[in-house]
Short mmCIF file of C-alpha atoms and ligand atoms in Angstrom, two decimals:
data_model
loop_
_atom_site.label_atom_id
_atom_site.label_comp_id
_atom_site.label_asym_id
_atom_site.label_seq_id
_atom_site.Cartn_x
_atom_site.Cartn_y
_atom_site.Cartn_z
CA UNK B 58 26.75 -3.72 -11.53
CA UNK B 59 24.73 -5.07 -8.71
CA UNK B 60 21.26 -4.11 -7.69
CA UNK B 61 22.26 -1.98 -5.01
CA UNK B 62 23.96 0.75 -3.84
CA UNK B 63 27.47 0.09 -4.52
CA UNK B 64 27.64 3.17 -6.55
CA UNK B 65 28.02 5.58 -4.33
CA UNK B 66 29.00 2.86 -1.17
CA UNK B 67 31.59 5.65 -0.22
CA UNK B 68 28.80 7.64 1.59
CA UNK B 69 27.27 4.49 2.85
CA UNK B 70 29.71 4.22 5.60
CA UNK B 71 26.97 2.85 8.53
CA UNK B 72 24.70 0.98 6.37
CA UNK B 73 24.74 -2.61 6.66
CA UNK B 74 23.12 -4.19 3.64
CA UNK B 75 21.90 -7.76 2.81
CA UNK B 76 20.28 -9.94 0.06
CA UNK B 77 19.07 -12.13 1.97
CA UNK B 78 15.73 -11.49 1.35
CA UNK B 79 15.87 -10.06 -2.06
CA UNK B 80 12.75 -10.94 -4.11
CA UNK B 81 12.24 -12.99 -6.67
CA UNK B 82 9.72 -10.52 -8.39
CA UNK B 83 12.46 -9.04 -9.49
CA UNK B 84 13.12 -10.28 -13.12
CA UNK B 85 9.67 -9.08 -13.64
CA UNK B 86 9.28 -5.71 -12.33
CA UNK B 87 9.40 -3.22 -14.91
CA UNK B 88 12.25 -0.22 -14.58
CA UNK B 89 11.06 3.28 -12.78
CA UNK B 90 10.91 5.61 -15.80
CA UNK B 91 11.75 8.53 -12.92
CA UNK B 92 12.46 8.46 -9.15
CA UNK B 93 10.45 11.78 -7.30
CA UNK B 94 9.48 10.75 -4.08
CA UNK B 95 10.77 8.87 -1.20
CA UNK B 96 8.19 7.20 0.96
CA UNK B 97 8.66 5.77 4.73
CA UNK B 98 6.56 3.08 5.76
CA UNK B 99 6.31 0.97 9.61
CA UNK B 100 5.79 -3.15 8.69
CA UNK B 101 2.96 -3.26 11.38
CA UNK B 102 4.81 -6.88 12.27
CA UNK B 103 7.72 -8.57 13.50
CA UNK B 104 10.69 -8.44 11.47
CA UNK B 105 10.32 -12.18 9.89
CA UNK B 106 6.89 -11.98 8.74
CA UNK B 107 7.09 -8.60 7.80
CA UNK B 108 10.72 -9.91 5.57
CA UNK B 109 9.18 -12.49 3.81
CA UNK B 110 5.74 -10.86 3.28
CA UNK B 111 7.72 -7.97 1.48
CA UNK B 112 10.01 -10.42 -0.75
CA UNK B 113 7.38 -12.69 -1.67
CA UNK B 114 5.19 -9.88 -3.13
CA UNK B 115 7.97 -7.61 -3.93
CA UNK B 116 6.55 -5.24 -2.35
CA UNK B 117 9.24 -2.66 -1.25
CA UNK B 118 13.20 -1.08 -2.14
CA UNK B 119 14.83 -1.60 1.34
CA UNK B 120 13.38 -3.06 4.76
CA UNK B 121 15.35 -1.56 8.37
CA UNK B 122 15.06 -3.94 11.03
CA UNK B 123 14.98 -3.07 14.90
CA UNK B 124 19.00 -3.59 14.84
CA UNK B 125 19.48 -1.11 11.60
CA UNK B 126 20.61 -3.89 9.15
CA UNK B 127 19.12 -2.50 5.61
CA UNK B 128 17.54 -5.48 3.28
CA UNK B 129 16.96 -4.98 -0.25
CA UNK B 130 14.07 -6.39 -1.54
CA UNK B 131 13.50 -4.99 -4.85
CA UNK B 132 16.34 -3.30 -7.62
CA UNK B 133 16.03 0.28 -6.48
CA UNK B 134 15.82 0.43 -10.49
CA UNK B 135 12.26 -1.36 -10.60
CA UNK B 136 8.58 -0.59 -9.03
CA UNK B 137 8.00 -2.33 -6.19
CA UNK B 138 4.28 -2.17 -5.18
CA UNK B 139 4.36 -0.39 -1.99
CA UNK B 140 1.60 2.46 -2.18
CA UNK B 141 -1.23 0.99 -3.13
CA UNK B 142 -3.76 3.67 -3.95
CA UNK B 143 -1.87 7.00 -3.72
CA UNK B 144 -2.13 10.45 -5.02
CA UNK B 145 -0.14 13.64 -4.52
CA UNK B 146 -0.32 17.00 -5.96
CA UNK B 147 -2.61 15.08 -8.41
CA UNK B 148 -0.49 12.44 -9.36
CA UNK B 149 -1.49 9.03 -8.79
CA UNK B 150 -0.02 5.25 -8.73
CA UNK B 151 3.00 6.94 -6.39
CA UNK B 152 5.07 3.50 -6.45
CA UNK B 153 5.65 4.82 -10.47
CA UNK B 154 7.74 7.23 -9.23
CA UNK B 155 8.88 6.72 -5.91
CA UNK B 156 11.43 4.14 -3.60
CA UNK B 157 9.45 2.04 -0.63
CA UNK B 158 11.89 2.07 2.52
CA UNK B 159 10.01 -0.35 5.24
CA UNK B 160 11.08 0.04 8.45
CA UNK B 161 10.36 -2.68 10.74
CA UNK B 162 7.78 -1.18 13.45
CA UNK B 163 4.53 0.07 14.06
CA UNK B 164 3.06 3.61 13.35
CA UNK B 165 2.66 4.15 16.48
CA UNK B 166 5.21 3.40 18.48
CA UNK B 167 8.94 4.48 18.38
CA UNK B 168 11.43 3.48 16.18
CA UNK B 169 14.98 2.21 17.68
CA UNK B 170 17.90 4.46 17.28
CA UNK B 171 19.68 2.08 15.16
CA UNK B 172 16.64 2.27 12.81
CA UNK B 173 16.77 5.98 12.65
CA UNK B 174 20.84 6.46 12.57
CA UNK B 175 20.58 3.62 9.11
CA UNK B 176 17.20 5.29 7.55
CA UNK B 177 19.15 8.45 7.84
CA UNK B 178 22.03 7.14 5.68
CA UNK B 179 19.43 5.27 3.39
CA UNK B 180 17.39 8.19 2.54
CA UNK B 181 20.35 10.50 2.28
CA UNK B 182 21.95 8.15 -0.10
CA UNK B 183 18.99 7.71 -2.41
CA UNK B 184 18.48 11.06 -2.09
CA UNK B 185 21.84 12.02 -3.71
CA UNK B 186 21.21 9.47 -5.91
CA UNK B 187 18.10 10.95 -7.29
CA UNK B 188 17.84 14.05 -6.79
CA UNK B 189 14.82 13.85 -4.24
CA UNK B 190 13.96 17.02 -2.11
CA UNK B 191 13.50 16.99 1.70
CA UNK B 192 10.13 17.40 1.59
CA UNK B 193 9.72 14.73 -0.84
CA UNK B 194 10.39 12.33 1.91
CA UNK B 195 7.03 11.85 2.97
CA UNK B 196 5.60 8.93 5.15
CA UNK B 197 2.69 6.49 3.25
CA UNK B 198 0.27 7.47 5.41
CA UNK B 199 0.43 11.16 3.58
CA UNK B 200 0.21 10.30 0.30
CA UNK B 201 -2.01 7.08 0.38
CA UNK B 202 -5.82 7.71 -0.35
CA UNK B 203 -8.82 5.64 -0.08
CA UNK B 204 -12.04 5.45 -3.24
CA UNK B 205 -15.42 6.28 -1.55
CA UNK B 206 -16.97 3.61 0.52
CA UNK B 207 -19.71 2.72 3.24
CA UNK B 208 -18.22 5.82 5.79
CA UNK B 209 -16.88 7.78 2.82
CA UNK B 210 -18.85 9.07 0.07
CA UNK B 211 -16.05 10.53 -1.86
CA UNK B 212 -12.32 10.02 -2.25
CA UNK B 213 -10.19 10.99 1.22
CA UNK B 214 -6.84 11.42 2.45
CA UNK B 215 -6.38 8.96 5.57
CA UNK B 216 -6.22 5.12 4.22
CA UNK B 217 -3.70 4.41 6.48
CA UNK B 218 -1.52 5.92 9.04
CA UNK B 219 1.40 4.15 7.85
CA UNK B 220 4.73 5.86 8.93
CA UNK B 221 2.60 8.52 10.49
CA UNK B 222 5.06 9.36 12.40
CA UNK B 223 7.79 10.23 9.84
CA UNK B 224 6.24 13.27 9.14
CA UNK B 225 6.61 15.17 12.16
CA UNK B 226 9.33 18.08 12.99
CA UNK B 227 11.23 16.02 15.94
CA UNK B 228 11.31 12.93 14.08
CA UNK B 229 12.38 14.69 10.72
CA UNK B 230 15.64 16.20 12.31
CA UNK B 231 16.32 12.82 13.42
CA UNK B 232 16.46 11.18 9.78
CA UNK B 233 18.38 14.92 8.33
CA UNK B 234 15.18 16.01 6.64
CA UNK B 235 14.58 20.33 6.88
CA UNK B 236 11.42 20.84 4.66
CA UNK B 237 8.17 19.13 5.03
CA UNK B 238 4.69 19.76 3.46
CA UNK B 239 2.78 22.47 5.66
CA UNK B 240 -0.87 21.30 4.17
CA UNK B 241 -1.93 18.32 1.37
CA UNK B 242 -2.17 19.74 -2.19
CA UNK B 243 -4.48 17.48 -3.15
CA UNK B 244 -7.27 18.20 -0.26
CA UNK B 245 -6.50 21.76 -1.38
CA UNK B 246 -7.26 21.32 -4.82
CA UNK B 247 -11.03 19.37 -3.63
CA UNK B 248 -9.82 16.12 -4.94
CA UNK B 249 -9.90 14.73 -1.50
CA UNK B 250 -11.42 14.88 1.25
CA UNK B 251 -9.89 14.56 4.62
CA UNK B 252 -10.83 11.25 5.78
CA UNK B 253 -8.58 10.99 9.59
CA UNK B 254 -8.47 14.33 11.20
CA UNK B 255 -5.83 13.01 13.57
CA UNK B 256 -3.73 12.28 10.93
CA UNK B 257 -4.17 15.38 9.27
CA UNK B 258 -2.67 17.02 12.41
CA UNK B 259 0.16 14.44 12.83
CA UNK B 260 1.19 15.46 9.13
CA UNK B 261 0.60 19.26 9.08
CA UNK B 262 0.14 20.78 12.42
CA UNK B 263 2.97 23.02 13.96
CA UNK B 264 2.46 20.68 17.18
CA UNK B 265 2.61 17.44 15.18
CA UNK B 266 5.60 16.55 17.77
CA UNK B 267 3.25 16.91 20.96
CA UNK B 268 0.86 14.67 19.53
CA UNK B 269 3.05 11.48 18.59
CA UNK B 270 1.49 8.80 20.53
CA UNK B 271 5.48 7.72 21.71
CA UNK B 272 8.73 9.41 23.08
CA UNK B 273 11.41 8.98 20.72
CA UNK B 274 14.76 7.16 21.54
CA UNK B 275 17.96 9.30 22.67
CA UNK B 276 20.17 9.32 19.77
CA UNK B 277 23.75 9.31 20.13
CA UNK B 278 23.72 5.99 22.37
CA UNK B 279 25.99 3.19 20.22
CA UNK B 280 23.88 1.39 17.24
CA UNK B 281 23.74 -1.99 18.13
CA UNK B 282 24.17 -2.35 13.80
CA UNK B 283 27.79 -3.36 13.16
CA UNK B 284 29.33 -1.15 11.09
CA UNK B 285 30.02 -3.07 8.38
CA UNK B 286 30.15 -2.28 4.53
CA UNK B 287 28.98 -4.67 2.88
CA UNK B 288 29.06 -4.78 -0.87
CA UNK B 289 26.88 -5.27 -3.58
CA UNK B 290 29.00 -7.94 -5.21
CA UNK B 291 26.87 -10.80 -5.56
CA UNK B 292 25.21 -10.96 -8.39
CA UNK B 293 21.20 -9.99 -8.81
CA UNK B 294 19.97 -13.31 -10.23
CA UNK B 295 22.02 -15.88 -8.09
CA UNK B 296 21.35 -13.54 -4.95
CA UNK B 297 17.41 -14.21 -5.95
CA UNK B 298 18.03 -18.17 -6.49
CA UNK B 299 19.89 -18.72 -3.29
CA UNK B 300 18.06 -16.41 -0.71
CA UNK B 301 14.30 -15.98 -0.86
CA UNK B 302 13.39 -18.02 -3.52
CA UNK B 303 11.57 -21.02 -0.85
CA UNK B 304 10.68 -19.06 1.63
CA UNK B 305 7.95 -20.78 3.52
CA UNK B 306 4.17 -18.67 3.10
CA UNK B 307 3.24 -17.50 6.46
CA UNK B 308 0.11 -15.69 6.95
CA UNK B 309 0.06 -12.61 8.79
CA UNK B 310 -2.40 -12.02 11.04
CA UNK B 311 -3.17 -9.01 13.61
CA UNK B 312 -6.13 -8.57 16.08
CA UNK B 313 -8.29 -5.66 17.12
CA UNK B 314 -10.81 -5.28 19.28
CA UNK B 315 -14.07 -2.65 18.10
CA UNK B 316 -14.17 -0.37 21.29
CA UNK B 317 -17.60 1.78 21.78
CA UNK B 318 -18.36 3.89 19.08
CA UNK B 319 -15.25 2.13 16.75
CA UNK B 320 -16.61 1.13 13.22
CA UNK B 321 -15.37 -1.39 11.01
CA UNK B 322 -13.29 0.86 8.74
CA UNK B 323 -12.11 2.77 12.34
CA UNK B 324 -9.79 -0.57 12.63
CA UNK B 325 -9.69 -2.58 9.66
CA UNK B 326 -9.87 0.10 7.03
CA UNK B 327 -9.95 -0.96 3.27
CA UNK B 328 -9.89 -4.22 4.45
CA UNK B 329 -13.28 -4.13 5.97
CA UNK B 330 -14.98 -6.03 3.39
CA UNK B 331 -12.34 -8.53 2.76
CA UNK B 332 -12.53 -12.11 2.78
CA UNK B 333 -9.29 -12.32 4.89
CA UNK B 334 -10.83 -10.08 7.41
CA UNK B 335 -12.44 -12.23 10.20
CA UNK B 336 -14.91 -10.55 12.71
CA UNK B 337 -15.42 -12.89 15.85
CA UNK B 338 -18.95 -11.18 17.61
CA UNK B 339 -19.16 -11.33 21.50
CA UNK B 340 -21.06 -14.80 21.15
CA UNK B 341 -18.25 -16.26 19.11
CA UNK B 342 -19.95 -16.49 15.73
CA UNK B 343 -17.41 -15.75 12.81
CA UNK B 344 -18.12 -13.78 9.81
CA UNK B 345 -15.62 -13.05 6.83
CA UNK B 346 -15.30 -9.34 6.01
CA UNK B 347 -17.24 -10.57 2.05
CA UNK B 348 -19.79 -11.99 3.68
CA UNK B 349 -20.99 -9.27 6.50
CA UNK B 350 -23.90 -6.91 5.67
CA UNK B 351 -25.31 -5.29 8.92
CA UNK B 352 -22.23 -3.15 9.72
CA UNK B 353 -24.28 -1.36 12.12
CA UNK B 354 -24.14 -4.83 14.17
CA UNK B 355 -20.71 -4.31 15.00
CA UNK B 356 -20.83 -4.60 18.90
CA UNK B 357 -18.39 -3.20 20.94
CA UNK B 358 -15.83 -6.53 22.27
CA UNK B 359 -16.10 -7.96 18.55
CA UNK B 360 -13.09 -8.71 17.66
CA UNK B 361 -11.30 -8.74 14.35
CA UNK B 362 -8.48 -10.43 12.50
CA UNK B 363 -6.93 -8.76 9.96
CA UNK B 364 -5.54 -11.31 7.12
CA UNK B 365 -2.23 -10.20 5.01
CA UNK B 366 -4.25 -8.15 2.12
CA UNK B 367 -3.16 -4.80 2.38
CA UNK B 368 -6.09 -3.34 0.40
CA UNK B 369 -9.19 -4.47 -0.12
CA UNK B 370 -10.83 -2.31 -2.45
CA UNK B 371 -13.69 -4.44 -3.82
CA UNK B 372 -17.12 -4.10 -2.68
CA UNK B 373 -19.84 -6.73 -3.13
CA UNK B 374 -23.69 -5.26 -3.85
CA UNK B 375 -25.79 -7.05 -1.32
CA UNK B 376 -29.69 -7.66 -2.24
CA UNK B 377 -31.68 -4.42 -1.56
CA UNK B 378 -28.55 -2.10 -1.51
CA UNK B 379 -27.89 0.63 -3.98
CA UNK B 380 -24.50 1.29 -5.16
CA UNK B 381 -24.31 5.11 -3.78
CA UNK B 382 -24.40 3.63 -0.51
CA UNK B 383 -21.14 1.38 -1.36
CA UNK B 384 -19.05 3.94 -3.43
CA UNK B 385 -20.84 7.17 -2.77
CA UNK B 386 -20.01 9.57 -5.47
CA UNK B 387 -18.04 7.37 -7.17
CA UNK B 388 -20.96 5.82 -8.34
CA UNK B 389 -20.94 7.25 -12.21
CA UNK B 390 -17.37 7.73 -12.47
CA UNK B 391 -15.39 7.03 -15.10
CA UNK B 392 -12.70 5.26 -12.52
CA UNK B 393 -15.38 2.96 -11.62
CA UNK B 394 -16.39 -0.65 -12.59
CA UNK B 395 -18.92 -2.82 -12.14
CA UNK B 396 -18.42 -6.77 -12.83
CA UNK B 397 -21.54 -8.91 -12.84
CA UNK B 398 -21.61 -12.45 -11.33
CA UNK B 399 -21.72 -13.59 -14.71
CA UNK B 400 -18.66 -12.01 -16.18
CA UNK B 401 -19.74 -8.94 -18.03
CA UNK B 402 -18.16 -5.42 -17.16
CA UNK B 403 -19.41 -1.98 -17.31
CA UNK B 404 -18.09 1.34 -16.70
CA UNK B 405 -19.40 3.77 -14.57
CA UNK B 406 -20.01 6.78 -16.43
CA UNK B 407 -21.93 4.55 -18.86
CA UNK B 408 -24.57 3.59 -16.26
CA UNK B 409 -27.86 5.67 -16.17
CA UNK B 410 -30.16 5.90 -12.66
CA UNK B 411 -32.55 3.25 -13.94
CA UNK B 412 -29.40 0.32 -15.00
CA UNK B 413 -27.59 1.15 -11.69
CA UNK B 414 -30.95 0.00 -9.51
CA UNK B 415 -31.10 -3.02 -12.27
CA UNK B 416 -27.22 -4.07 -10.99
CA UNK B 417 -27.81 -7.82 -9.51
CA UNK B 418 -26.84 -9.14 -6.17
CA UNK B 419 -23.63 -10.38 -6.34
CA UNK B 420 -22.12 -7.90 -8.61
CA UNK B 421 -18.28 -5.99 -7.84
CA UNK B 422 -17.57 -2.80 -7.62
CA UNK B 423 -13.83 -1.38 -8.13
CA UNK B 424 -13.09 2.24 -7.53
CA UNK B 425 -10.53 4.13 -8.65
CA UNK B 426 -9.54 1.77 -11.15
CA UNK B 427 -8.48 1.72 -14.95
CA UNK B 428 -8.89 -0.94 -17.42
CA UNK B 429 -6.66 -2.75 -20.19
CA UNK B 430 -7.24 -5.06 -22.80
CA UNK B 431 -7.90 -7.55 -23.97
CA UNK B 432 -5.01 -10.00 -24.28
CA UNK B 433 -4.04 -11.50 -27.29
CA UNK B 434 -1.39 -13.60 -28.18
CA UNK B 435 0.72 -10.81 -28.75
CA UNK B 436 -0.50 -8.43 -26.31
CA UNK B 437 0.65 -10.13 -23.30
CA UNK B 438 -0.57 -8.49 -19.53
CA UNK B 439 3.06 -7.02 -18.83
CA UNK B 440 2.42 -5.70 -22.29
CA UNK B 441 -0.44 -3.97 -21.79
CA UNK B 442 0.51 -2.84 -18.21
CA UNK B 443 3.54 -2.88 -17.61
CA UNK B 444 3.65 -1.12 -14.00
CA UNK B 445 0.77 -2.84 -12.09
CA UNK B 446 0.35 -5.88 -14.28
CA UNK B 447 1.15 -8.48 -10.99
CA UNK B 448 0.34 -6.28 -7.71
CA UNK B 449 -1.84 -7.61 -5.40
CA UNK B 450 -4.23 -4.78 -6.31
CA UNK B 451 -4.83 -5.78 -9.76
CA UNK B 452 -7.45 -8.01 -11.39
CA UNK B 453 -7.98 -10.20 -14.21
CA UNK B 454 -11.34 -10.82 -15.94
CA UNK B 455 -11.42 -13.99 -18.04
CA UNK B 456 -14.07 -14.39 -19.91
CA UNK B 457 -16.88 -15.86 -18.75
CA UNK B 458 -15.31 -16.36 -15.25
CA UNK B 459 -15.40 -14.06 -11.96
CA UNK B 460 -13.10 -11.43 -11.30
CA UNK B 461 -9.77 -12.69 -10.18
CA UNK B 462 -7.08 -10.93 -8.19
CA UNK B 463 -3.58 -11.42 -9.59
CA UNK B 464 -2.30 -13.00 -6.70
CA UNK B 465 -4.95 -16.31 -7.48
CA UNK B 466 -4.22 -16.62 -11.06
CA UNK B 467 -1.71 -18.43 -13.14
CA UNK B 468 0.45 -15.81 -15.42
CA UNK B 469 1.38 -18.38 -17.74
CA UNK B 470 -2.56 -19.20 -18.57
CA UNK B 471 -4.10 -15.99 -19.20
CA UNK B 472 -6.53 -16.50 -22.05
CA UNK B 473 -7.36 -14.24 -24.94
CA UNK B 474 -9.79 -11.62 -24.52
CA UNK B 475 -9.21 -10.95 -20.74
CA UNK B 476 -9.08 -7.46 -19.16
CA UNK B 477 -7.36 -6.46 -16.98
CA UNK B 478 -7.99 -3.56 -14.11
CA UNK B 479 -5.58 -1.56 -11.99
CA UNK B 480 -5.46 0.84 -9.69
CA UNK B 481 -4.98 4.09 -11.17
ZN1 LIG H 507 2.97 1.52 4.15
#
């Protein structure tokens, strides 16, 4: 059988599949053990970035464009990395147990009505296919969370508004969808905060509809998608060598200018702090997001270019800075790790007051993250973890060296007696 949906390609009379962008991550994603949750996301780019972004990292099931064709990127089998950090009802690492439909777009602005009428058919299809409730199709932006940070001091709801919009009444009856989530069970049960009160309204208020930032398309008109079936019938592994396989590595790059009162994480989020995130001050000096201290000399008119890392969630301890002031209460947590300059790693709940002042300059700080290890020569990293082993969002430790993320280093030359740590 073929990747994708040929199954059941009876029902899937409007879709209008390709391969043309499947992704060569593929062969190494490991299989979904089970399939809950269905989540909706909006590319934030152009449909050709946003294409070869996703199949190079693998980083989604299916991708709409504007005209409703439906890409597959990743075996609807096999996690693609699409959540990042997530939690709901107190489960965490969401792409485990969910699909990633992209949908090319922006949060917030409308969708076209082709991209509605084949997300409809998508969802419903996957839906049959797994058994997934209504309300179980939930937009990124609800179940994506962020660690503490500078603005937060403890976890929160509100990472990213990602697909914001999917959540709402008037766009629900457009994709089929009856039930929805009337509040967030895990802000309920204390173990987040809410962290964007706006979105908290787009997701759960009864006027959700009223406050969509865009006027939806009338349906009905003709889908400019041709209405063609088109079969899974080539297979996965030649589909993979002939489509995306050289696809050229374009960065993807977005600017925003800080308006009055705006902070850092108001536009850039997790990335704030990232090396691929470029503030250009008023006077035209450039800083990289690793390399800024003063946040509070953010000026309005800066502006800043966010690189393609979707989440940044290292932070760097600056000279004269205590760690509370980086990760809040996530200081002593279990889920939290600190990497010295030099190589060595220790765990947050094993730090006492007097060691965490000691921390040097220079020192990383992960939140929310688990650890694994060490390799051997028989305890190889999709071994020891098999579902976040290769994400973006994961890093490698080799001894004696910095901390690596796994999209720098070399799979094939991953010494014994590295650790590994992953977003949990
Ligand atoms: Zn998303």
């Amino acid at each position: 059988m073929g990747i994708g949906l040929s199954l059941v390609c009876g029902l899937c009379h409007a879709l209008n599949l390709s391969n043309a962008y499947l992704s060569k991550r593929n062969a190494e994603r490991a299989v979904r053990a089970k399939t809950q949750y269905i989540i909706l996301h909006t590319t934030e780019a152009e449909a050709t970035s946003s294409l070869r972004k996703l199949s190079r990292n693998g980083e989604a099931h299916y991708c709409v464009d504007r005209n409703g064709k439906v890409y597959r990127i990743v075996d609807r089998r096999k996690v693609a990395y699409h959540c990042g950090t997530s939690m709901w009802s107190g489960r965490k690492n969401i792409d485990e147990v969910s699909i990633g439909i992209e949908v090319v777009g922006y949060h917030d602005r409308a969708l076209t009505a082709a991209q509605y009428t084949a997300l409809k058919e998508l969802v419903l299809l996957l839906q049959k296919l797994y058994s997934v409730k209504d309300a179980n199709v939930m937009p990124h932006a609800q179940v994506a969370y962020g660690t503490p940070n500078r603005w937060h001091r403890r976890s929160h709801r509100g990472r990213k508004r990602c697909g914001m919009g999917y959540a709402t009444p008037a766009v629900r009856k457009l994709l089929g969808l009856k039930e929805r989530w009337l509040s967030d069970p895990d802000v309920k049960a204390r173990r987040l905060t809410v962290g964007d009160a706006f979105l908290s309204q787009i997701l759960y208020a009864k006027n959700a509809d009223k406050l969509l930032p865009y006027k939806l398309p009338a349906m009905g008109a003709k889908s400019s998608a041709p209405a063609v079936v088109v079969k899974s019938s080539v297979p996965l592994k030649q589909a993979i060598a002939t489509a995306s396989a050289a696809l050229p590595v374009k960065k993807q790059q977005r600017t925003v200018v800080i308006r009055k009162g705006q902070t850092a994480w108001d536009v850039a989020r997790e990335a704030y702090n990232a090396a691929s995130t470029i503030y250009v001050f008023p006077d035209g000096k450039r800083i990289h997001g690793d390399q800024l201290t003063d946040w509070e000399s953010l000026v309005a008119g800066t502006k800043v270019i966010l690189g393609d890392e979707a989440d940044a969630p290292i932070q760097t301890l600056a000279a004269g800075i205590h760690p509370k002031a980086l990760v809040g209460d996530a200081v002593m947590a279990a889920d939290t790790w600190y990497i010295r300059p030099t190589g060595g790693r220790i765990q947050g709940s094993r730090l006492t007051e007097k060691s965490l002042k000691a921390l040097p300059p220079g020192t990383k700080i992960l939140t929310g993250y688990a650890m694994c290890g060490p390799v051997t020569s028989r305890k190889l990293p999709s071994t020891l973890c098999p579902s976040r082993w290769d994400a973006p969002d994961t890093y490698y430790l080799f001894p004696g060296k910095p901390l690596q993320s796994a999209a720098q280093i070399d799979m094939k030359r991953v010494p014994a007696g590295t650790y590994i740590f992953y977003k949990n």
